[in-house]
CSV table of C-alpha atoms and ligand atoms in Angstrom, one decimal:
chain,number,residue,atom,x,y,z
A,861,MET,CA,28.2,26.0,3.8
A,862,THR,CA,25.4,26.7,1.1
A,863,VAL,CA,22.2,25.2,2.4
A,864,GLN,CA,20.8,22.8,0.9
A,865,PRO,CA,17.0,23.6,-0.2
A,866,ILE,CA,14.1,21.2,1.2
A,867,ILE,CA,12.4,19.8,-1.4
A,868,SER,CA,8.3,18.7,-2.1
A,869,PRO,CA,7.4,16.2,0.4
A,870,ASP,CA,4.6,15.2,-2.7
A,871,LEU,CA,7.9,14.5,-5.0
A,872,ILE,CA,9.2,11.9,-2.3
A,873,ARG,CA,5.8,10.3,-2.6
A,874,GLN,CA,6.1,10.3,-6.2
A,875,ARG,CA,9.7,8.6,-5.9
A,876,PHE,CA,8.1,5.9,-2.9
A,877,SER,CA,5.7,5.1,-4.8
A,878,LYS,CA,7.3,4.8,-7.9
A,879,ALA,CA,9.9,3.0,-5.7
A,880,MET,CA,8.0,0.9,-4.2
A,881,SER,CA,6.3,-0.1,-7.7
A,882,ASP,CA,9.8,-1.3,-8.9
A,883,MET,CA,10.3,-3.4,-6.0
A,884,TYR,CA,7.0,-5.3,-6.2
A,885,ARG,CA,7.6,-5.8,-9.7
A,886,GLU,CA,10.6,-7.8,-8.9
A,887,GLU,CA,9.5,-9.4,-6.1
A,888,VAL,CA,5.9,-10.8,-7.5
A,889,PRO,CA,6.6,-11.5,-11.4
A,890,LEU,CA,2.2,-11.5,-11.8
A,891,TYR,CA,2.0,-7.8,-10.3
A,892,GLY,CA,3.9,-7.3,-13.7
A,893,ALA,CA,1.4,-8.9,-15.6
A,894,LEU,CA,-1.5,-7.4,-14.1
A,895,MET,CA,0.1,-3.8,-14.5
A,896,GLU,CA,0.5,-4.7,-18.2
A,897,LEU,CA,-2.9,-6.3,-18.1
A,898,VAL,CA,-4.4,-2.5,-16.9
A,899,GLU,CA,-2.0,-0.1,-19.4
A,900,GLN,CA,-3.6,-2.2,-21.9
A,901,THR,CA,-7.3,-1.8,-21.0
A,902,ASN,CA,-7.1,1.4,-20.2
A,903,ARG,CA,-5.4,2.4,-22.9
A,904,ASN,CA,-8.0,0.4,-24.6
A,905,VAL,CA,-11.2,2.2,-22.8
A,906,LEU,CA,-9.2,5.9,-23.7
A,907,GLU,CA,-8.9,5.2,-27.5
A,908,ARG,CA,-12.6,3.7,-27.4
A,909,ASP,CA,-14.7,6.1,-25.4
A,910,PRO,CA,-13.8,9.6,-26.0
A,911,ASN,CA,-16.4,10.9,-23.4
A,912,VAL,CA,-14.1,9.0,-20.6
A,913,ALA,CA,-10.7,10.6,-22.2
A,914,ARG,CA,-12.1,14.7,-22.5
A,915,GLN,CA,-13.1,13.8,-18.7
A,916,LEU,CA,-9.7,12.2,-17.5
A,917,ASN,CA,-8.5,14.9,-19.3
A,918,SER,CA,-10.4,17.9,-18.4
A,919,THR,CA,-9.8,17.2,-14.3
A,920,GLY,CA,-6.1,16.5,-14.8
A,921,GLU,CA,-7.1,12.7,-14.0
A,922,ILE,CA,-5.1,11.6,-17.0
A,923,GLU,CA,-1.6,12.9,-15.6
A,924,ARG,CA,-1.7,10.7,-12.6
A,925,LEU,CA,-3.4,8.0,-14.4
A,926,ASP,CA,-0.3,5.6,-14.9
A,927,MET,CA,1.5,6.2,-11.5
A,928,GLU,CA,-2.4,6.1,-9.6
A,929,ARG,CA,-1.8,2.8,-7.0
A,930,HIS,CA,-2.9,1.7,-3.3
A,931,GLY,CA,-0.5,-0.6,-0.9
A,932,ALA,CA,-2.0,-2.2,1.9
A,933,ILE,CA,0.4,-3.7,5.1
A,934,ARG,CA,-0.7,-4.5,8.6
A,935,VAL,CA,1.7,-3.8,11.9
A,936,GLY,CA,1.2,-5.4,14.9
A,937,THR,CA,1.5,-2.6,18.3
A,938,ALA,CA,0.8,1.2,18.5
A,939,ALA,CA,5.1,2.0,19.1
A,940,GLU,CA,4.9,0.6,15.0
A,941,LEU,CA,1.5,2.6,13.6
A,942,ALA,CA,2.9,5.6,15.3
A,943,THR,CA,6.4,6.3,13.7
A,944,LEU,CA,4.6,5.0,10.5
A,945,ALA,CA,2.4,8.0,10.7
A,946,ARG,CA,5.4,10.1,11.1
A,947,LEU,CA,7.4,8.6,8.5
A,948,PHE,CA,4.1,9.0,5.6
A,949,ALA,CA,4.3,12.6,7.5
A,950,VAL,CA,7.4,12.9,5.6
A,951,MET,CA,5.6,12.2,2.6
A,952,GLY,CA,2.9,14.2,2.3
A,953,MET,CA,0.4,11.6,4.1
A,954,GLN,CA,-1.7,11.7,6.3
A,955,PRO,CA,-4.2,8.8,8.4
A,956,VAL,CA,-7.7,9.8,6.3
A,957,GLY,CA,-10.9,7.6,7.5
A,958,TYR,CA,-11.1,4.8,10.2
A,959,TYR,CA,-12.7,1.7,9.4
A,960,ASP,CA,-14.0,-0.9,11.4
A,961,LEU,CA,-12.6,-4.7,10.3
A,962,THR,CA,-13.7,-6.3,12.8
A,963,PRO,CA,-17.6,-6.9,12.0
A,964,ALA,CA,-16.4,-8.7,9.0
A,965,GLY,CA,-14.1,-11.7,11.4
A,966,VAL,CA,-10.8,-9.8,10.9
A,967,PRO,CA,-9.3,-8.8,13.9
A,968,VAL,CA,-8.0,-5.2,12.6
A,969,HIS,CA,-8.7,-1.2,12.5
A,970,SER,CA,-7.0,0.5,9.5
A,971,THR,CA,-6.9,3.9,8.1
A,972,ALA,CA,-5.6,5.3,5.1
A,973,PHE,CA,-2.2,6.8,4.6
A,974,ARG,CA,-2.5,9.4,1.6
A,975,ALA,CA,-1.9,13.4,0.4
A,976,VAL,CA,-5.3,15.3,1.4
A,977,HIS,CA,-4.8,18.5,-1.4
A,978,GLU,CA,-6.1,18.1,-4.8
A,979,ASP,CA,-3.4,20.0,-6.3
A,980,ALA,CA,-0.6,17.0,-4.4
A,981,LEU,CA,-3.3,14.2,-5.4
A,982,GLN,CA,-2.4,15.2,-8.6
A,983,VAL,CA,1.3,15.2,-7.7
A,984,SER,CA,1.2,11.6,-6.7
A,985,PRO,CA,-2.4,10.1,-5.5
A,986,PHE,CA,-0.5,6.7,-4.0
A,987,ARG,CA,-2.1,5.7,-0.9
A,988,VAL,CA,-1.9,3.0,1.5
A,989,PHE,CA,-4.2,1.4,3.7
A,990,THR,CA,-2.6,0.3,7.0
A,991,SER,CA,-3.9,-2.0,9.3
A,992,LEU,CA,-3.1,-2.1,13.2
A,993,LEU,CA,-4.0,-6.0,14.3
A,994,ARG,CA,-6.3,-6.4,17.6
A,995,LEU,CA,-4.1,-8.1,20.2
A,996,GLU,CA,-6.7,-7.9,22.4
A,997,LEU,CA,-9.2,-10.2,21.0
A,998,ILE,CA,-6.8,-12.9,20.9
A,999,GLU,CA,-9.1,-15.4,23.2
A,1000,ALA,CA,-5.2,-17.2,24.7
A,1001,PRO,CA,-3.7,-15.2,27.0
A,1002,GLU,CA,-0.4,-17.3,27.2
A,1003,LEU,CA,-0.7,-16.5,22.8
A,1004,ARG,CA,-1.4,-13.1,23.5
A,1005,ALA,CA,1.5,-12.7,25.9
A,1006,PHE,CA,3.6,-14.5,23.2
A,1007,ALA,CA,2.4,-12.5,20.5
A,1008,GLU,CA,3.3,-9.0,22.1
A,1009,SER,CA,6.9,-10.5,23.3
A,1010,VAL,CA,7.3,-11.4,20.1
A,1011,LEU,CA,6.5,-8.0,18.3
A,1012,GLU,CA,8.4,-6.1,20.9
A,1013,LYS,CA,11.1,-7.5,20.2
A,1014,ARG,CA,11.1,-6.1,16.6
A,1015,SER,CA,11.9,-3.0,14.5
A,1016,ILE,CA,10.5,-2.5,11.5
A,1017,PHE,CA,12.1,0.7,10.1
A,1018,THR,CA,16.5,0.9,9.6
A,1019,PRO,CA,18.3,3.2,12.1
A,1020,GLN,CA,18.4,5.4,9.6
A,1021,ALA,CA,15.1,5.7,8.8
A,1022,LEU,CA,13.8,6.8,12.0
A,1023,ARG,CA,17.2,9.6,12.2
A,1024,LEU,CA,15.6,10.5,8.5
A,1025,ILE,CA,11.9,11.4,10.2
A,1026,GLU,CA,13.6,13.1,13.4
A,1027,GLN,CA,15.7,15.0,10.7
A,1028,ALA,CA,12.7,16.1,8.4
A,1029,GLU,CA,10.4,16.7,11.7
A,1030,SER,CA,12.6,19.0,13.2
A,1031,ALA,CA,14.2,21.0,10.1
A,1032,GLY,CA,10.1,20.8,8.1
A,1033,GLY,CA,11.5,18.8,5.2
A,1034,LEU,CA,14.3,17.0,3.7
A,1035,THR,CA,17.0,18.1,1.5
A,1036,GLU,CA,17.0,16.3,-2.6
A,1037,SER,CA,20.1,14.1,-0.9
A,1038,GLU,CA,18.6,13.1,2.5
A,1039,ALA,CA,15.3,12.8,0.3
A,1040,ARG,CA,16.9,10.3,-2.2
A,1041,GLU,CA,18.3,8.4,1.5
A,1042,PHE,CA,15.1,8.7,2.9
A,1043,VAL,CA,13.4,6.6,-0.1
A,1044,LEU,CA,16.2,3.9,-0.1
A,1045,GLN,CA,15.6,3.4,3.9
A,1046,ALA,CA,11.8,3.9,4.3
A,1047,LEU,CA,11.3,1.1,1.5
A,1048,GLU,CA,12.9,-0.9,3.5
A,1049,THR,CA,10.1,-1.3,6.1
A,1050,PHE,CA,7.9,-2.7,3.8
A,1051,ARG,CA,10.3,-5.4,2.3
A,1052,TRP,CA,9.5,-9.6,1.8
A,1053,HIS,CA,11.3,-11.6,4.4
A,1054,HIS,CA,12.2,-15.5,3.4
A,1055,SER,CA,12.5,-15.6,6.8
A,1056,ALA,CA,10.2,-15.6,9.9
A,1057,THR,CA,11.3,-14.7,13.3
A,1058,VAL,CA,9.9,-17.2,14.9
A,1059,THR,CA,9.4,-21.4,15.4
A,1060,ALA,CA,7.4,-23.5,12.9
A,1061,ALA,CA,5.0,-24.5,15.9
A,1062,GLN,CA,4.3,-21.0,17.0
A,1063,TYR,CA,3.6,-20.0,13.5
A,1064,GLN,CA,1.2,-22.5,13.6
A,1065,SER,CA,-0.3,-22.1,16.8
A,1066,LEU,CA,-1.0,-17.9,15.4
A,1067,SER,CA,-1.9,-19.3,12.3
A,1068,ALA,CA,-4.5,-21.4,13.9
A,1069,GLN,CA,-6.0,-18.2,16.7
A,1070,HIS,CA,-6.2,-16.4,13.0
A,1071,ARG,CA,-3.8,-16.3,9.3
A,1072,LEU,CA,-4.0,-13.2,9.8
A,1073,ILE,CA,-2.1,-12.6,13.4
A,1074,ALA,CA,0.8,-15.3,12.0
A,1075,ASP,CA,0.6,-12.8,8.9
A,1076,VAL,CA,1.5,-9.8,11.5
A,1077,VAL,CA,3.8,-11.3,14.3
A,1078,ALA,CA,6.0,-13.8,12.7
A,1079,PHE,CA,7.9,-11.8,10.1
A,1080,LYS,CA,10.5,-9.0,11.0
A,1081,GLY,CA,8.2,-6.2,9.3
A,1082,PRO,CA,5.1,-5.4,8.0
A,1083,HIS,CA,6.1,-6.3,4.3
A,1084,ILE,CA,3.2,-5.1,1.2
A,1085,ASN,CA,1.1,-7.4,0.5
A,1086,HIS,CA,-0.3,-6.1,-2.6
A,1087,LEU,CA,0.1,-3.0,-4.6
A,1088,THR,CA,-3.1,-2.1,-6.7
A,1089,PRO,CA,-3.2,-0.2,-10.1
A,1090,ARG,CA,-6.0,2.1,-11.6
A,1091,THR,CA,-8.2,0.8,-14.3
A,1092,LEU,CA,-10.9,2.6,-16.4
A,1093,ASP,CA,-12.8,-0.7,-17.5
A,1094,ILE,CA,-12.7,-3.2,-14.4
A,1095,ASP,CA,-15.1,-5.8,-15.2
A,1096,THR,CA,-13.1,-6.3,-18.6
A,1097,VAL,CA,-9.7,-6.9,-16.5
A,1098,GLN,CA,-12.0,-9.4,-14.3
A,1099,THR,CA,-12.7,-11.7,-17.8
A,1100,GLN,CA,-8.8,-11.0,-19.1
A,1101,MET,CA,-7.1,-12.1,-16.1
A,1102,PRO,CA,-8.1,-15.9,-16.6
A,1103,LEU,CA,-6.2,-15.6,-20.0
A,1104,HIS,CA,-3.4,-14.4,-18.7
A,1105,GLY,CA,-3.4,-17.2,-15.9
A,1106,ILE,CA,-4.7,-15.2,-13.5
A,1107,THR,CA,-7.8,-16.4,-11.4
A,1108,PRO,CA,-9.8,-13.2,-9.8
A,1109,LYS,CA,-12.0,-13.8,-7.1
A,1110,ALA,CA,-15.8,-14.8,-7.5
A,1111,VAL,CA,-17.1,-11.3,-7.5
A,1112,ILE,CA,-16.2,-7.3,-7.8
A,1113,GLU,CA,-16.4,-5.7,-4.4
A,1114,GLY,CA,-18.5,-2.4,-4.5
A,1115,PRO,CA,-21.3,-1.1,-6.7
A,1116,PRO,CA,-22.7,-2.6,-9.9
A,1117,ARG,CA,-21.0,-1.2,-13.1
A,1118,ARG,CA,-22.6,1.8,-13.8
A,1119,GLN,CA,-22.8,4.8,-16.8
A,1120,CYS,CA,-21.0,6.8,-14.5
A,1121,PRO,CA,-18.5,4.9,-11.8
A,1122,ILE,CA,-19.1,5.5,-8.2
A,1123,LEU,CA,-16.9,5.5,-4.9
A,1124,LEU,CA,-14.7,1.8,-5.7
A,1125,ARG,CA,-15.1,-1.2,-7.4
A,1126,GLN,CA,-12.1,-4.3,-6.9
A,1127,THR,CA,-11.4,-7.1,-7.9
A,1128,SER,CA,-8.3,-9.3,-6.5
A,1129,PHE,CA,-6.2,-12.3,-6.7
A,1130,LYS,CA,-4.7,-15.0,-5.0
A,1131,ALA,CA,-1.2,-15.2,-3.9
A,1132,LEU,CA,1.0,-18.4,-4.3
A,1133,ASP,CA,2.2,-19.9,-1.7
A,1134,GLU,CA,5.5,-18.9,-0.5
A,1135,PRO,CA,8.9,-20.4,0.9
A,1136,ILE,CA,9.9,-19.4,3.8
A,1137,ALA,CA,12.4,-20.4,6.8
A,1138,PHE,CA,11.2,-21.1,10.4
A,1139,THR,CA,13.9,-20.6,12.6
A,1140,ASP,CA,13.9,-23.9,13.7
A,1141,GLN,CA,14.7,-25.2,9.9
A,1142,ALA,CA,18.1,-24.4,8.3
A,1143,GLN,CA,16.6,-23.8,4.9
A,1144,THR,CA,13.4,-23.0,3.5
A,1145,ARG,CA,11.1,-25.8,4.4
A,1146,GLY,CA,7.2,-24.1,5.4
A,1147,SER,CA,5.1,-21.6,3.6
A,1148,HIS,CA,3.4,-18.5,4.2
A,1149,SER,CA,0.8,-16.5,2.0
A,1150,ALA,CA,0.7,-13.2,1.8
A,1151,ARG,CA,0.7,-10.8,-1.3
A,1152,PHE,CA,-1.5,-10.9,-3.6
A,1153,GLY,CA,-3.4,-9.3,-6.1
A,1154,GLU,CA,-5.5,-6.4,-6.7
A,1155,ILE,CA,-7.4,-3.8,-8.9
A,1156,GLU,CA,-9.5,-1.4,-8.9
A,1157,GLN,CA,-12.1,1.4,-10.9
A,1158,ARG,CA,-12.7,4.5,-8.7
A,1159,GLY,CA,-15.7,6.5,-9.5
A,1160,ALA,CA,-17.3,9.9,-7.8
A,1161,ALA,CA,-17.0,10.4,-4.1
A,1162,LEU,CA,-20.8,10.4,-2.7
A,1163,THR,CA,-21.6,13.1,-0.3
A,1164,PRO,CA,-23.0,11.9,3.3
A,1165,LYS,CA,-26.6,11.5,1.0
A,1166,GLY,CA,-25.1,9.8,-1.5
A,1167,ARG,CA,-22.9,7.3,0.6
A,1168,ALA,CA,-26.7,6.6,2.2
A,1169,LEU,CA,-28.2,5.7,-0.6
A,1170,TYR,CA,-25.0,3.6,-1.3
A,1171,ASP,CA,-25.0,1.8,1.7
A,1172,ARG,CA,-28.9,1.0,1.9
A,1173,LEU,CA,-28.2,-0.1,-1.3
A,1174,LEU,CA,-25.5,-2.9,-0.6
A,1175,ASN,CA,-26.7,-4.0,2.7
A,1176,ALA,CA,-30.3,-4.4,0.4
A,1177,ALA,CA,-29.2,-6.5,-2.0
A,1178,ARG,CA,-26.5,-8.7,0.4
A,1179,ASP,CA,-29.8,-9.3,2.9
A,1180,GLU,CA,-31.2,-10.8,0.0
A,1181,LEU,CA,-28.7,-13.2,-1.1
A,1182,GLY,CA,-28.3,-14.1,2.3
A,1183,GLU,CA,-24.6,-15.6,2.7
A,1184,PHE,CA,-20.9,-14.2,1.9
A,1185,PRO,CA,-21.0,-13.9,-2.6
A,1186,ASN,CA,-19.1,-16.3,-3.8
A,1187,GLU,CA,-18.1,-18.6,-6.8
A,1188,GLY,CA,-21.7,-20.1,-6.8
A,1189,ASN,CA,-24.1,-17.6,-5.9
A,1190,ALA,CA,-21.8,-14.6,-7.7
A,1191,LEU,CA,-24.2,-14.3,-11.1
A,1192,ARG,CA,-27.2,-14.0,-8.5
A,1193,TYR,CA,-25.1,-11.2,-6.7
A,1194,ASP,CA,-24.4,-9.8,-9.9
A,1195,ALA,CA,-28.1,-9.7,-10.7
A,1196,LEU,CA,-29.2,-8.4,-7.2
A,1197,MET,CA,-26.7,-5.8,-7.1
A,1198,THR,CA,-27.8,-4.5,-10.5
A,1199,GLN,CA,-31.2,-4.3,-9.7
A,1200,HIS,CA,-31.2,-2.3,-6.5
A,1201,PHE,CA,-28.8,0.2,-7.7
A,1202,GLY,CA,-31.3,0.8,-10.3
A,1203,GLU,CA,-32.6,3.1,-7.3
A,1204,PHE,CA,-29.6,5.0,-7.7
A,1205,PRO,CA,-29.6,7.7,-10.3
A,1206,ASP,CA,-26.8,6.8,-13.4
A,1207,SER,CA,-26.1,10.4,-14.8
A,1208,LEU,CA,-23.6,13.0,-14.0
A,1209,GLU,CA,-26.2,16.0,-13.9
A,1210,GLY,CA,-28.7,13.5,-11.9
A,1211,MET,CA,-26.5,13.0,-9.4
A,1212,ARG,CA,-25.5,16.6,-9.0
A,1213,LYS,CA,-29.1,17.9,-8.7
A,1214,GLN,CA,-29.9,15.2,-6.1
A,1215,GLU,CA,-26.6,16.5,-4.3
A,1216,LEU,CA,-25.2,12.4,-4.6
A,1217,ALA,CA,-21.7,13.1,-5.4
A,1218,TYR,CA,-19.0,15.8,-5.0
A,1219,PHE,CA,-18.2,17.6,-8.4
A,1220,ARG,CA,-15.0,19.7,-9.4
A,1221,TYR,CA,-16.3,23.1,-11.2
A,1222,PHE,CA,-13.8,24.5,-14.3
A,1223,VAL,CA,-14.3,27.4,-16.0
A,1224,THR,CA,-15.3,26.6,-20.1
A,1225,GLU,CA,-13.8,28.5,-22.9
A,1226,LYS,CA,-16.8,30.2,-23.1
A,1227,GLY,CA,-17.0,31.4,-20.1
A,1228,GLN,CA,-13.1,32.7,-20.0
A,1229,THR,CA,-14.2,34.3,-23.5
A,1230,ALA,CA,-17.5,35.6,-21.8
A,1231,GLY,CA,-15.6,37.4,-18.9
A,1232,ARG,CA,-17.8,38.6,-15.9
A,1233,GLN,CA,-21.2,38.1,-14.9
A,1234,GLY,CA,-22.0,40.1,-11.8
A,1235,ASP,CA,-23.8,38.5,-9.1
A,1236,ALA,CA,-24.4,34.9,-11.4
A,1237,SER,CA,-24.7,32.2,-9.3
A,1238,VAL,CA,-22.9,29.1,-9.7
A,1239,GLU,CA,-26.2,27.7,-11.1
A,1240,ASP,CA,-27.0,30.2,-14.2
A,1241,LEU,CA,-22.9,30.1,-14.8
A,1242,VAL,CA,-23.0,26.3,-15.5
A,1243,SER,CA,-26.4,26.6,-17.3
A,1244,ASN,CA,-25.1,28.9,-19.6
A,1245,GLY,CA,-22.1,26.5,-20.6
A,1246,TYR,CA,-20.0,29.4,-18.8
A,1247,VAL,CA,-19.1,27.1,-15.7
A,1248,LYS,CA,-18.5,22.6,-16.0
A,1249,ALA,CA,-18.7,20.1,-13.2
A,1250,GLU,CA,-16.6,16.9,-13.3
A,1251,PRO,CA,-17.2,14.2,-10.1
A,1252,LEU,CA,-15.0,14.3,-7.8
A,1253,VAL,CA,-12.6,11.2,-8.5
A,1254,TYR,CA,-13.3,8.8,-4.8
A,1255,GLU,CA,-9.5,8.5,-2.5
A,1256,ASP,CA,-10.6,6.4,-0.8
A,1257,PHE,CA,-11.5,2.9,0.6
A,1258,LEU,CA,-14.9,0.9,1.4
A,1259,PRO,CA,-15.4,-1.0,5.1
A,1260,VAL,CA,-17.3,-4.0,3.1
A,1261,SER,CA,-15.0,-4.1,0.0
A,1262,ALA,CA,-11.5,-4.1,2.2
A,1263,ALA,CA,-13.4,-6.9,4.2
A,1264,GLY,CA,-14.1,-9.1,1.6
A,1265,ILE,CA,-10.8,-8.4,-0.2
A,1266,PHE,CA,-9.5,-9.5,3.3
A,1267,GLN,CA,-11.6,-13.1,2.9
A,1268,SER,CA,-11.0,-14.1,-0.3
A,1269,ASN,CA,-7.2,-13.9,0.7
A,1270,LEU,CA,-7.1,-15.5,3.3
A,1271,GLY,CA,-9.8,-18.2,3.1
A,1272,ASP,CA,-13.3,-18.8,4.6
A,1273,ALA,CA,-11.7,-20.5,7.8
A,1274,ALA,CA,-10.1,-17.5,8.6
A,1275,GLN,CA,-13.9,-16.4,9.7
A,1276,ALA,CA,-14.2,-15.1,13.3
A,1277,HIS,CA,-16.9,-14.0,15.5
A,1278,TYR,CA,-15.6,-10.9,17.9
A,1279,GLY,CA,-17.8,-9.4,20.3
A,1280,GLU,CA,-15.8,-6.6,20.5
A,1281,HIS,CA,-17.2,-2.9,19.1
A,1282,SER,CA,-15.0,-0.8,17.0
A,1283,ASN,CA,-13.1,1.7,18.8
A,1284,ARG,CA,-12.1,4.3,16.9
A,1285,GLN,CA,-10.4,6.5,19.5
A,1286,ALA,CA,-7.9,3.3,20.8
A,1287,PHE,CA,-6.8,3.5,17.1
A,1288,GLU,CA,-6.3,7.2,17.2
A,1289,GLN,CA,-4.5,6.8,20.7
A,1290,ALA,CA,-2.1,4.1,19.0
A,1291,LEU,CA,-1.7,6.2,16.0
A,1292,GLY,CA,-1.0,9.2,18.3
A,1293,ARG,CA,-3.2,11.8,16.5
A,1294,SER,CA,-7.0,11.9,15.2
A,1295,THR,CA,-8.2,10.4,11.8
A,1296,ILE,CA,-9.3,13.3,9.4
A,1297,ASP,CA,-12.4,13.2,7.8
A,1298,GLU,CA,-12.4,12.3,3.6
A,1299,LEU,CA,-15.8,14.1,3.6
A,1300,GLY,CA,-14.8,17.1,4.6
A,1301,LEU,CA,-11.4,16.9,2.4
A,1302,TYR,CA,-14.2,16.7,-0.8
A,1303,ALA,CA,-16.5,19.1,0.4
A,1304,GLU,CA,-13.2,21.5,1.1
A,1305,THR,CA,-12.5,20.4,-2.3
A,1306,GLN,CA,-15.3,21.4,-4.1
A,1307,ARG,CA,-16.1,24.6,-2.1
A,1308,ARG,CA,-12.3,25.4,-3.1
A,1309,SER,CA,-13.5,24.8,-7.2
A,1310,ILE,CA,-16.7,27.2,-7.3
A,1311,GLU,CA,-15.0,29.8,-5.1
A,1312,GLU,CA,-12.2,29.5,-8.1
A,1313,CYS,CA,-15.0,29.8,-10.6
A,1314,LEU,CA,-16.4,32.8,-9.1
A,1315,ALA,CA,-13.5,35.0,-8.7
A,1316,LEU,CA,-13.0,34.7,-12.1
A,1317,LEU,CA,-16.3,35.2,-13.9
A,1318,SER,CA,-18.4,36.9,-10.7
A,1319,ARG,CA,-18.8,40.4,-11.1
B,1885,LIG,C1,-6.1,-4.7,3.1
B,1885,LIG,C2,-7.0,-5.7,2.4
B,1885,LIG,C3,-8.2,-4.1,2.3
B,1885,LIG,C4,-8.6,-2.5,0.0
B,1885,LIG,O1,-8.1,-2.3,-0.8
B,1885,LIG,O2,-10.1,-2.5,0.7
B,1885,LIG,C5,-7.7,-3.5,1.2
B,1885,LIG,C6,-5.4,-6.2,3.5
B,1885,LIG,O3,-5.3,-7.0,3.3
B,1885,LIG,O4,-4.4,-5.7,4.3
B,1885,LIG,O5,-6.6,-3.3,0.3
B,1886,LIG,NI1,-6.4,-3.1,-1.9
């Protein structure tokens, strides 16, 4: 008997991301329209701006741009979250970061499953923002018990997917044919279902408590609720969306437009109501809206110092605005953001010198020709042009932005106030492991790149 070799989890993730995109494009045609708009915009930026093209070429990001996307799902129980963590692990995805959305009135806490090493991210940067419903925040005890009993009964994974997860765990990975089957089986967990698992009246009472609760509890599984391509110019996409019959949310979340993009800027559009059959209805008569579209522009990952500055300026602008950004105050919000962020250095060297962002260091052609430079430090090598620094792309999410995205899709009626505090410990207990600190990952990538440069050029 010949033993089949184990294939790389990164390749499984790359294939899964593509399969997910194909499925979503078929289910939500507007996603296809958005992808085309983003592709066209990216092509224009690369033609018009040789600097952006040069930078993306030298970091290798150009190769992952077209396949770059993130999705989002919401689950209802600890067991579901823990099994998802195992499913994502088969694809080399680990839980990075902890996001508490309750201060924004959304009864969930979340993490992002993604690859953690720069080489793995290069093969596929696919990420999934994954939220766990906090059932303990449902006030009415009968409704909470009802929600729990409904969730208890469902199984969001196919038996074959569960078997392949176990196989991957015991054999240390999957073979080619197992991986192919795994992608098909795993996809089923994220598929949309046109029928609910509750009656129309039960759906109404869940929804009256919070629309998000109905979205998680009333269905067979955690349907993917959006898939987000990465654009190089979010402002252009935002203004072009209406020309393609897509209405974007009022403001772009995240930092304002800058010469040197930082962190993450995001905008989304509301999905249409979709027909749903409840268990007491023979035909589809009800409706539910959950699925939406989103685009994002990614910039430099910030150090703790840079992030503290970002948070301070964002809070200052929002405090001065005095209310949630909305259609009526969007222009004022943009102006306040630009004004406050004037304080954030907008050049790569400025951000590097002040240690506001993480960078990746590369030996230049000049450095390769010059060869070893004795005990030169990285700074010496940079100033001689033997080494260059490129910003490290932000791979994660932002809690205030995520709250804005949730809100714009749930409607204002979904604002709630929760007294409960953030509970990372409970989240990690449900997950069955701790979440990884994203800042540590960026610092490691930066450190590795410096070491590689020094190994080539020093002594
Ligand atoms: C997730 C919303 C957050 C993002 O990109 O910040 C999000 C959800 O609606 O489930 O997708
Ligand atoms: Ni998103």
